[in-house]
CSV table of C-alpha atoms in Angstrom, one decimal:
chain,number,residue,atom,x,y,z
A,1,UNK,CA,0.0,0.0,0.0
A,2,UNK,CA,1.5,3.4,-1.2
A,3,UNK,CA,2.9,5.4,1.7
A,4,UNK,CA,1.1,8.9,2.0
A,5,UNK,CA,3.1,11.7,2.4
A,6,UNK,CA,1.5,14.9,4.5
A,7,UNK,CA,2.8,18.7,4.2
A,8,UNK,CA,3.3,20.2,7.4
A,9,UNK,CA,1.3,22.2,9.2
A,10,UNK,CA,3.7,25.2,8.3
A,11,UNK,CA,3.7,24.9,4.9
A,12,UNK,CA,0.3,24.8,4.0
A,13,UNK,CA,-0.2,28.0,6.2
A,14,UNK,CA,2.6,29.4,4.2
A,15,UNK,CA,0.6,28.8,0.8
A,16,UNK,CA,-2.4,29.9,2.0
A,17,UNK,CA,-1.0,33.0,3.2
A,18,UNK,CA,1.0,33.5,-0.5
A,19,UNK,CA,-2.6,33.2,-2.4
A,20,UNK,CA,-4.1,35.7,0.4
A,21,UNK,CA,-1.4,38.1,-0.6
A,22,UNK,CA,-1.6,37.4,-3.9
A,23,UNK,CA,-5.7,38.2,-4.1
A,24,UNK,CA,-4.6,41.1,-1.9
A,25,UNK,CA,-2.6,42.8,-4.5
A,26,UNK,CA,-5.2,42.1,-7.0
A,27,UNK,CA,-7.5,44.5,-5.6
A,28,UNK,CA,-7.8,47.9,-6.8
A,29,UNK,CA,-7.1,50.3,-4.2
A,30,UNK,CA,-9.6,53.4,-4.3
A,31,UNK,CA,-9.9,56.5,-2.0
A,32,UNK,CA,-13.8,57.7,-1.2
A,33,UNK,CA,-14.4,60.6,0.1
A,34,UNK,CA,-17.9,61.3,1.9
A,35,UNK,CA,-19.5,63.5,4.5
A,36,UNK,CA,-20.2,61.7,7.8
A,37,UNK,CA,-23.5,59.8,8.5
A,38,UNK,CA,-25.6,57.9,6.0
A,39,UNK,CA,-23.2,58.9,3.0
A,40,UNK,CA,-20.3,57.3,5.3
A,41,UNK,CA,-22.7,54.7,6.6
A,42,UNK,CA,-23.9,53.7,2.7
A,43,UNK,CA,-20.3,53.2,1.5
A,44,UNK,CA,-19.6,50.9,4.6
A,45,UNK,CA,-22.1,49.1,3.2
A,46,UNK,CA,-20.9,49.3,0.0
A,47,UNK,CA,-17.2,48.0,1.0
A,48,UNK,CA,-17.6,44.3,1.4
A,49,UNK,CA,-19.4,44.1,-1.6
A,50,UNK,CA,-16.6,46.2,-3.5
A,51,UNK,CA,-14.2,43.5,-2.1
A,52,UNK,CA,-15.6,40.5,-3.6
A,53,UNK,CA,-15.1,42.6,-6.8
A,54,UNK,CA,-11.6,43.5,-6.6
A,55,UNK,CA,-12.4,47.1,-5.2
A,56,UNK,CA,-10.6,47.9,-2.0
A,57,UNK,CA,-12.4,50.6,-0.5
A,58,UNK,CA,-10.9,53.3,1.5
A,59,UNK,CA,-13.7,55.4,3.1
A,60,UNK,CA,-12.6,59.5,4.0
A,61,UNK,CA,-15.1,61.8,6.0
A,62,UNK,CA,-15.2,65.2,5.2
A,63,UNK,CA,-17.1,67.8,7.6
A,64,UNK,CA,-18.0,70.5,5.0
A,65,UNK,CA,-19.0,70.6,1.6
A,66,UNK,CA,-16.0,72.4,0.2
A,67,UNK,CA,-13.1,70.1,0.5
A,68,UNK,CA,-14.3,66.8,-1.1
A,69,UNK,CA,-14.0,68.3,-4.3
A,70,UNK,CA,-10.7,69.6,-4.1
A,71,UNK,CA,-9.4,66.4,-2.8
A,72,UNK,CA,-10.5,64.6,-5.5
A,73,UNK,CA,-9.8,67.8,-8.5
A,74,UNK,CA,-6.1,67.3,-6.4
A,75,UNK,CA,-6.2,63.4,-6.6
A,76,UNK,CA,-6.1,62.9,-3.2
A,77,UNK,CA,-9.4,60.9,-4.1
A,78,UNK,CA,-10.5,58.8,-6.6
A,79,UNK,CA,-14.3,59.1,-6.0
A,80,UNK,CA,-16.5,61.2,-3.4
A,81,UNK,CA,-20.4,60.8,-3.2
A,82,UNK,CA,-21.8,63.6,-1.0
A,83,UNK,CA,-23.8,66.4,-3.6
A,84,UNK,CA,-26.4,66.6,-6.0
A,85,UNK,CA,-26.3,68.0,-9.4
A,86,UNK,CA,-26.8,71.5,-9.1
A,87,UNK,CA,-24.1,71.8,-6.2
A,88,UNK,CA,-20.9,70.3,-8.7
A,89,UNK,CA,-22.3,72.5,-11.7
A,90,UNK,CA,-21.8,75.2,-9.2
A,91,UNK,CA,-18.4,73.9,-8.4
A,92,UNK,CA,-17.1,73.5,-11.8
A,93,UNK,CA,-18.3,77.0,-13.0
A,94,UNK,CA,-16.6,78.6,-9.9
A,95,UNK,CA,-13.3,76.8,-9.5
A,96,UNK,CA,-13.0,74.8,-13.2
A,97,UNK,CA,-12.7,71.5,-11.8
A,98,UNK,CA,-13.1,68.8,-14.4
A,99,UNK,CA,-15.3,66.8,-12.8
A,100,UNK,CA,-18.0,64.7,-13.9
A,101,UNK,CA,-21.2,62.2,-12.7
A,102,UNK,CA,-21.3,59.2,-13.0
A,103,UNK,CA,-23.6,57.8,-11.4
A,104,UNK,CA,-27.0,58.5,-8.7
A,105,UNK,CA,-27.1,57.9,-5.1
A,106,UNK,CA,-29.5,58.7,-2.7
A,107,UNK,CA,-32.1,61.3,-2.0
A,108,UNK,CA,-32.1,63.4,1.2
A,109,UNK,CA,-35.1,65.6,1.2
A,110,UNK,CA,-34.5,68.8,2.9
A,111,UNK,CA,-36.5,69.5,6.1
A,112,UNK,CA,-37.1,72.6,8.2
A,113,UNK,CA,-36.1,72.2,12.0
A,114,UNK,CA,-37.2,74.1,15.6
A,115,UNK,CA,-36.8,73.9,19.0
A,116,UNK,CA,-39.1,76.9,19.5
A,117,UNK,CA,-42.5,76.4,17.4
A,118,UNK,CA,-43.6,73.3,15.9
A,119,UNK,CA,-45.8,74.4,13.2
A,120,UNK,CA,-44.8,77.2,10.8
A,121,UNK,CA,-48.2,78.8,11.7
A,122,UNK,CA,-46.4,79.5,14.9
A,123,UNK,CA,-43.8,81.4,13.0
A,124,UNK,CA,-43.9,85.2,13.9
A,125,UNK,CA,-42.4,88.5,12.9
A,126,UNK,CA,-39.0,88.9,12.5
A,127,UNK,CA,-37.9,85.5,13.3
A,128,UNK,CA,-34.8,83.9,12.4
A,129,UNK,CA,-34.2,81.4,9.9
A,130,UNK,CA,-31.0,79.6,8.9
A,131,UNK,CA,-30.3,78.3,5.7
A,132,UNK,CA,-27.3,76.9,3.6
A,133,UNK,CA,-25.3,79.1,2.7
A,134,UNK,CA,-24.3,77.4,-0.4
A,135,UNK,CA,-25.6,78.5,-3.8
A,136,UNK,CA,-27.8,75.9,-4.8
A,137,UNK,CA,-28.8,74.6,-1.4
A,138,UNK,CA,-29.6,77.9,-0.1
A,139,UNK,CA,-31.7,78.4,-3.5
A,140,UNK,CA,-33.0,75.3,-2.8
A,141,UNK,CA,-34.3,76.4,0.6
A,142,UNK,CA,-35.8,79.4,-0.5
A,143,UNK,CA,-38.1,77.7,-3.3
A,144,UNK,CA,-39.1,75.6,-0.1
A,145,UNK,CA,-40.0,78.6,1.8
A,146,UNK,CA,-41.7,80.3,-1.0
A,147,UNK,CA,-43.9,76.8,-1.5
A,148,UNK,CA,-44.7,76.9,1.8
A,149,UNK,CA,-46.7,80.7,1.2
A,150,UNK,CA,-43.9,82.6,4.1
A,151,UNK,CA,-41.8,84.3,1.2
A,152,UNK,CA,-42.3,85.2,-2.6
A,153,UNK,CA,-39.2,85.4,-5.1
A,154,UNK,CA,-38.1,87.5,-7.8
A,155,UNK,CA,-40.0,85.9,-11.6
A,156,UNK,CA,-41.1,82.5,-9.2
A,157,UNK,CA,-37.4,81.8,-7.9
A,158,UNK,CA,-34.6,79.6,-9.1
A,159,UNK,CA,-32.1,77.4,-7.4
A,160,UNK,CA,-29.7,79.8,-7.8
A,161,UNK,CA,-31.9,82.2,-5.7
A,162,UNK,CA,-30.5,84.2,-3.0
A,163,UNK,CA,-32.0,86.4,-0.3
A,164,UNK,CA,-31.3,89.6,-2.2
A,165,UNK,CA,-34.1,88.0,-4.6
A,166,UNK,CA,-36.8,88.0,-2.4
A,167,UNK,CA,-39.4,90.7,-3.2
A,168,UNK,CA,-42.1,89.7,-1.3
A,169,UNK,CA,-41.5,88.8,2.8
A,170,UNK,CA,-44.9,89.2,4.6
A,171,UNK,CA,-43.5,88.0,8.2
A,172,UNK,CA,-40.0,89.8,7.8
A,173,UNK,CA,-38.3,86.8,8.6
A,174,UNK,CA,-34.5,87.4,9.0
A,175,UNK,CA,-32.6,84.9,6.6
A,176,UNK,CA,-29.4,83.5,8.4
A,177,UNK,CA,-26.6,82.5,6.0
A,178,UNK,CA,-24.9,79.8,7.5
A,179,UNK,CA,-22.3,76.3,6.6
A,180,UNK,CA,-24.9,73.6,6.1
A,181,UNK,CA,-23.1,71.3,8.2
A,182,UNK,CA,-23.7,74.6,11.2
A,183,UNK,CA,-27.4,74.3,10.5
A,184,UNK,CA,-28.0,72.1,13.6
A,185,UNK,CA,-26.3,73.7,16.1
A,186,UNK,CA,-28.1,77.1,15.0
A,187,UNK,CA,-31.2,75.8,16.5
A,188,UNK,CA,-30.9,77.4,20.0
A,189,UNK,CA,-30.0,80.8,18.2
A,190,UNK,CA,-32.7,80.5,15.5
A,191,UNK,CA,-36.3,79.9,15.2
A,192,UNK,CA,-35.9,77.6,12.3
A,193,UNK,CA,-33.0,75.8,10.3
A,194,UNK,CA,-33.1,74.4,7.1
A,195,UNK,CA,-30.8,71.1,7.5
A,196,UNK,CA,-29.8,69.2,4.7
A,197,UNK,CA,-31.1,64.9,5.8
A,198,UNK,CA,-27.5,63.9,6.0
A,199,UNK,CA,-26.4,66.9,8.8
A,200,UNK,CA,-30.0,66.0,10.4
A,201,UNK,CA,-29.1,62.5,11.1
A,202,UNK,CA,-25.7,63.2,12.1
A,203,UNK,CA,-27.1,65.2,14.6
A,204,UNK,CA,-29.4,62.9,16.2
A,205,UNK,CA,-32.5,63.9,14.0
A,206,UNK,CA,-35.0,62.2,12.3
A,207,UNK,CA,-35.5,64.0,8.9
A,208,UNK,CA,-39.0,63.0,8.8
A,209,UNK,CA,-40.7,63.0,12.5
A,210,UNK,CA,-38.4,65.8,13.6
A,211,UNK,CA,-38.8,68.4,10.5
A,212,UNK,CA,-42.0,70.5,10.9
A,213,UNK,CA,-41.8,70.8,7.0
A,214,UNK,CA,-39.9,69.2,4.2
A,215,UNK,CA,-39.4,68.7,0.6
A,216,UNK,CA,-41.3,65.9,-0.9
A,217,UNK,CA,-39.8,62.6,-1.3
A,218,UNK,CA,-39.3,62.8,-4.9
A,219,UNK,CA,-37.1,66.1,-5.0
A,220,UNK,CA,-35.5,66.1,-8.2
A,221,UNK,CA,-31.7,66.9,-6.0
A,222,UNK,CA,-30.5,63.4,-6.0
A,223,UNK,CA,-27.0,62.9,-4.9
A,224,UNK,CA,-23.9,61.8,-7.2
A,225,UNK,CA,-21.0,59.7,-7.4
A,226,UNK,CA,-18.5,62.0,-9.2
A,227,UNK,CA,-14.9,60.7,-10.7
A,228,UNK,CA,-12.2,63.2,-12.5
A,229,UNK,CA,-12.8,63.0,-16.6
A,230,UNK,CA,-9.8,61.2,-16.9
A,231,UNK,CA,-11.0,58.4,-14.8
A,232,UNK,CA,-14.5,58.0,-16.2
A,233,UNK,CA,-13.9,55.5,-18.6
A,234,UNK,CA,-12.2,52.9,-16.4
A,235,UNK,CA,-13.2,49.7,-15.5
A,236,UNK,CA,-13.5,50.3,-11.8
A,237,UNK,CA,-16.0,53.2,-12.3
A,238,UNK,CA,-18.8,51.0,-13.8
A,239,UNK,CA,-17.8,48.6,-11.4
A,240,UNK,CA,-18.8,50.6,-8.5
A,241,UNK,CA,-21.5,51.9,-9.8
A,242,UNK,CA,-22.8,48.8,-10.4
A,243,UNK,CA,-22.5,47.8,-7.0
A,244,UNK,CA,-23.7,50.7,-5.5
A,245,UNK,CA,-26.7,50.6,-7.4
A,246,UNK,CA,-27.1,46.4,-6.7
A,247,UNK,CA,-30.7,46.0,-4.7
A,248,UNK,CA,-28.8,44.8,-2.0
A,249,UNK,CA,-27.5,48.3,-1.4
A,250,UNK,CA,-30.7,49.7,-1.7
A,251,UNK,CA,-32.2,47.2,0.5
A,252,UNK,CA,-29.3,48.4,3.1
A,253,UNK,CA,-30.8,52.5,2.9
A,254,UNK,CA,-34.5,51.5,2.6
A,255,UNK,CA,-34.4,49.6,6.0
A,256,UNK,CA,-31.4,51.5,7.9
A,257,UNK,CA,-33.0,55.4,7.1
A,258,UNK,CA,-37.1,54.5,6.0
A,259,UNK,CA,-38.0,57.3,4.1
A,260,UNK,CA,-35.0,60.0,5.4
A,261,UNK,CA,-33.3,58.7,2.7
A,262,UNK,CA,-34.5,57.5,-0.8
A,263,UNK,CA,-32.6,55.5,-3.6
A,264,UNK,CA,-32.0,57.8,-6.7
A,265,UNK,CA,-31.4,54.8,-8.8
């Protein structure tokens, strides 16, 4: 009877270990960059499916709105996913980045937030309200206001709209002009802040109980995964799009947010 010859123990873990670090270098290494809470917690979710793809994911958090482009314009990034359409145009016109989409996120309707009234019928003269102070999110904000009957704006209002453009402002409400990721900690100074969903739920709030009004559902500001030009065209792109379009991502933001966040895709 043939004698049977085993490998030791060491060997085989040496093997193994040479195939692990042989996958390892496979993977395509890529830097995200995100604004904290469920643009962060999305692409955690994102990651181990990346991985079984070849994608290794490196996940960045950004506090403001500002940076994330530059990082990636710089290549410091190779992909961030925190801003809607309007917002990069805005971008690219101001600072020339070449920039483009390529792909849609999420949704995060915009609400209006108090610790002082909880109705806008409660709303009197000469309050305070913050709002982004961002082109097209503070544009964004005041179309809101304006549907809402407390403002009127200059030929019906565009996202570009500022508070210079209001002509019409019944209450006198005092616009604030503020960082959108400020907006919640305005709320003990102001008697209403217009947060962006993502800077709601950072801060502990739920975009949908919490707001005393908000922007429908199917707001047409959904958010973007945006690459240089140059990169566009490569195989990891479509890759991770793909992925973060696969139902089981959209399964992952339909039951971790409800309707504080809704799938663009």
């Amino acid at each position: 009877m043939p004698r049977i010859r085993l490998r030791p123990l060491a060997a085989l873990l040496a093997g193994a270990a040479t195939v692990a670090m042989a996958f390892g270098a496979s993977a395509e290494a890529l830097k995200v960059g995100v604004t904290p809470g469920p643009h962060a917690q999305i692409f955690e979710a994102v990651k181990p499916l990346a991985a079984k793809e070849g994608l290794d994911l490196e996940v960045l958090e950004f506090s403001d709105y500002v940076i994330p482009n530059q990082a990636l314009s710089q290549g410091d990034l190779d992909v961030n996913s925190f801003q809607h359409q309007p917002y990069l145009d805005n971008q690219i016109k101001d600072r020339g980045y070449d920039l483009v989409t390529v792909g849609k996120t999420v949704v995060f309707p915009i609400g209006l937030f108090s610790k002082k009234i909880k109705s806008l019928d409660e709303l009197a003269p000469g309050s305070k309200v913050a709002i982004p102070n961002d082109p097209t999110n503070g544009g964004r904000v005041l179309l809101l206001l304006q549907s809402k009957g407390l403002i009127k704006l200059k030929d019906g209002g565009t996202l570009k709209a500022s508070p210079i453009d209001i002509v019409e402002n019944p209450k006198k409400l005092q616009i604030v002009e503020l960082d959108a990721a400020q907006l919640p900690r305005s709320l003990d100074d102001v008697t209403v802040a217009a947060i962006n969903g993502n800077y709601a739920i950072e801060a502990g709030m739920d975009p949908v109980k919490d707001a005393i009004a908000r922007e429908a559902a199917e707001s047409p500001y959904a958010n973007i995964l945006v690459v240089r030009k140059a990169d566009k065209d490569k195989p990891w792109v479509a890759k991770l799009v793909k992925i973060y379009q696969s139902p089981e991502v959209k399964q992952f933001v339909l039951t971790k947010f409800k309707d504080a966040v809704v799938p663009a895709w």
